[in-house]
């Protein structure tokens, strides 16, 4: 079971990430400042670090630099509100393995975490298969009966959530949280809109409406 260190000082985001990772089988530890993040990251007790740049006491770039100077090879995914090219380059050149900007959808973060863990030798399937529907997580392509289907990034994330929970009823709130992230509007009808998009592309019979509860992907 993979252990993930989350270094994030904004409690709402830290809680959102921790809940999502735990529900997907990961063991998590949350720290709220850079000095503690460095100390924990250097212990060798974790398989991956999710690192916010804007940490108090010591910023994330410094934490990353100190870890790499100490020859700590822990995979690091930078999590930050800074989405400029300069910050992206600085993070990656500083030794980060990946970079994701806030706001983000949890499924995107989860995909990046799984990819980095796979690259460290952790077995994980690249293909999600439910009946005649398959998703290639590495290339982000969808197939129905062997035919390639073009999906937008958001459509793919929604399809991925369904494929990870086949035959399970997922509420609109669950789908909003996992696909649209922590800044979602609970009163939005965007889920219903994207369900219609997926039905047109994947087949209307694949996604069942469960009245008053949500939606289910049929095997």
PDB file of N, CA, C and O in Angstrom, residues 2 47 75 113-124 138:
ATOM      1  N   UNK A   2       0.655   2.142  -0.949  1.00  0.00           N
ATOM      2  CA  UNK A   2       1.509   3.318  -1.092  1.00  0.00           C
ATOM      3  C   UNK A   2       1.208   4.375  -0.041  1.00  0.00           C
ATOM      4  O   UNK A   2       0.065   4.657   0.283  1.00  0.00           O
ATOM      5  N   UNK A  47       6.173   7.071  -0.433  1.00  0.00           N
ATOM      6  CA  UNK A  47       6.374   6.685  -1.833  1.00  0.00           C
ATOM      7  C   UNK A  47       6.233   7.867  -2.782  1.00  0.00           C
ATOM      8  O   UNK A  47       6.658   7.793  -3.939  1.00  0.00           O
ATOM      9  N   UNK A  75       9.550  10.673  -5.458  1.00  0.00           N
ATOM     10  CA  UNK A  75       8.820  11.384  -6.522  1.00  0.00           C
ATOM     11  C   UNK A  75       8.018  12.547  -5.936  1.00  0.00           C
ATOM     12  O   UNK A  75       7.397  12.409  -4.879  1.00  0.00           O
ATOM     13  N   UNK A 113      -0.540  11.054  -9.934  1.00  0.00           N
ATOM     14  CA  UNK A 113       0.049  10.295  -8.830  1.00  0.00           C
ATOM     15  C   UNK A 113       0.291   8.856  -9.257  1.00  0.00           C
ATOM     16  O   UNK A 113       1.376   8.302  -9.052  1.00  0.00           O
ATOM     17  N   UNK A 114      -0.696   8.246  -9.861  1.00  0.00           N
ATOM     18  CA  UNK A 114      -0.552   6.848 -10.293  1.00  0.00           C
ATOM     19  C   UNK A 114       0.543   6.695 -11.339  1.00  0.00           C
ATOM     20  O   UNK A 114       1.298   5.712 -11.341  1.00  0.00           O
ATOM     21  N   UNK A 115       0.628   7.658 -12.242  1.00  0.00           N
ATOM     22  CA  UNK A 115       1.661   7.596 -13.270  1.00  0.00           C
ATOM     23  C   UNK A 115       3.046   7.637 -12.647  1.00  0.00           C
ATOM     24  O   UNK A 115       3.936   6.870 -13.027  1.00  0.00           O
ATOM     25  N   UNK A 116       3.255   8.527 -11.665  1.00  0.00           N
ATOM     26  CA  UNK A 116       4.568   8.644 -11.036  1.00  0.00           C
ATOM     27  C   UNK A 116       4.895   7.412 -10.215  1.00  0.00           C
ATOM     28  O   UNK A 116       6.046   6.977 -10.159  1.00  0.00           O
ATOM     29  N   UNK A 117       3.906   6.825  -9.577  1.00  0.00           N
ATOM     30  CA  UNK A 117       4.147   5.601  -8.818  1.00  0.00           C
ATOM     31  C   UNK A 117       4.462   4.442  -9.749  1.00  0.00           C
ATOM     32  O   UNK A 117       5.306   3.601  -9.440  1.00  0.00           O
ATOM     33  N   UNK A 118       3.819   4.389 -10.897  1.00  0.00           N
ATOM     34  CA  UNK A 118       4.133   3.348 -11.885  1.00  0.00           C
ATOM     35  C   UNK A 118       5.561   3.479 -12.362  1.00  0.00           C
ATOM     36  O   UNK A 118       6.267   2.502 -12.548  1.00  0.00           O
ATOM     37  N   UNK A 119       5.999   4.720 -12.566  1.00  0.00           N
ATOM     38  CA  UNK A 119       7.355   4.930 -13.065  1.00  0.00           C
ATOM     39  C   UNK A 119       8.400   4.505 -12.048  1.00  0.00           C
ATOM     40  O   UNK A 119       9.548   4.272 -12.375  1.00  0.00           O
ATOM     41  N   UNK A 120       7.980   4.388 -10.776  1.00  0.00           N
ATOM     42  CA  UNK A 120       8.890   3.908  -9.733  1.00  0.00           C
ATOM     43  C   UNK A 120       8.809   2.402  -9.552  1.00  0.00           C
ATOM     44  O   UNK A 120       9.359   1.853  -8.608  1.00  0.00           O
ATOM     45  N   UNK A 121       8.064   1.747 -10.434  1.00  0.00           N
ATOM     46  CA  UNK A 121       8.013   0.285 -10.385  1.00  0.00           C
ATOM     47  C   UNK A 121       6.794  -0.280  -9.694  1.00  0.00           C
ATOM     48  O   UNK A 121       6.699  -1.483  -9.492  1.00  0.00           O
ATOM     49  N   UNK A 122       5.859   0.568  -9.330  1.00  0.00           N
ATOM     50  CA  UNK A 122       4.639   0.080  -8.698  1.00  0.00           C
ATOM     51  C   UNK A 122       3.679  -0.405  -9.767  1.00  0.00           C
ATOM     52  O   UNK A 122       3.341   0.354 -10.678  1.00  0.00           O
ATOM     53  N   UNK A 123       3.233  -1.638  -9.704  1.00  0.00           N
ATOM     54  CA  UNK A 123       2.332  -2.130 -10.749  1.00  0.00           C
ATOM     55  C   UNK A 123       0.993  -1.421 -10.706  1.00  0.00           C
ATOM     56  O   UNK A 123       0.421  -1.210  -9.654  1.00  0.00           O
ATOM     57  N   UNK A 124       0.520  -1.061 -11.870  1.00  0.00           N
ATOM     58  CA  UNK A 124      -0.810  -0.459 -11.977  1.00  0.00           C
ATOM     59  C   UNK A 124      -1.249  -0.596 -13.426  1.00  0.00           C
ATOM     60  O   UNK A 124      -0.444  -0.468 -14.340  1.00  0.00           O
ATOM     61  N   UNK A 138      -2.595   6.102 -20.190  1.00  0.00           N
ATOM     62  CA  UNK A 138      -1.318   6.702 -20.572  1.00  0.00           C
ATOM     63  C   UNK A 138      -1.490   7.652 -21.755  1.00  0.00           C
ATOM     64  O   UNK A 138      -0.931   8.744 -21.776  1.00  0.00           O
TER      65      UNK A 138
END
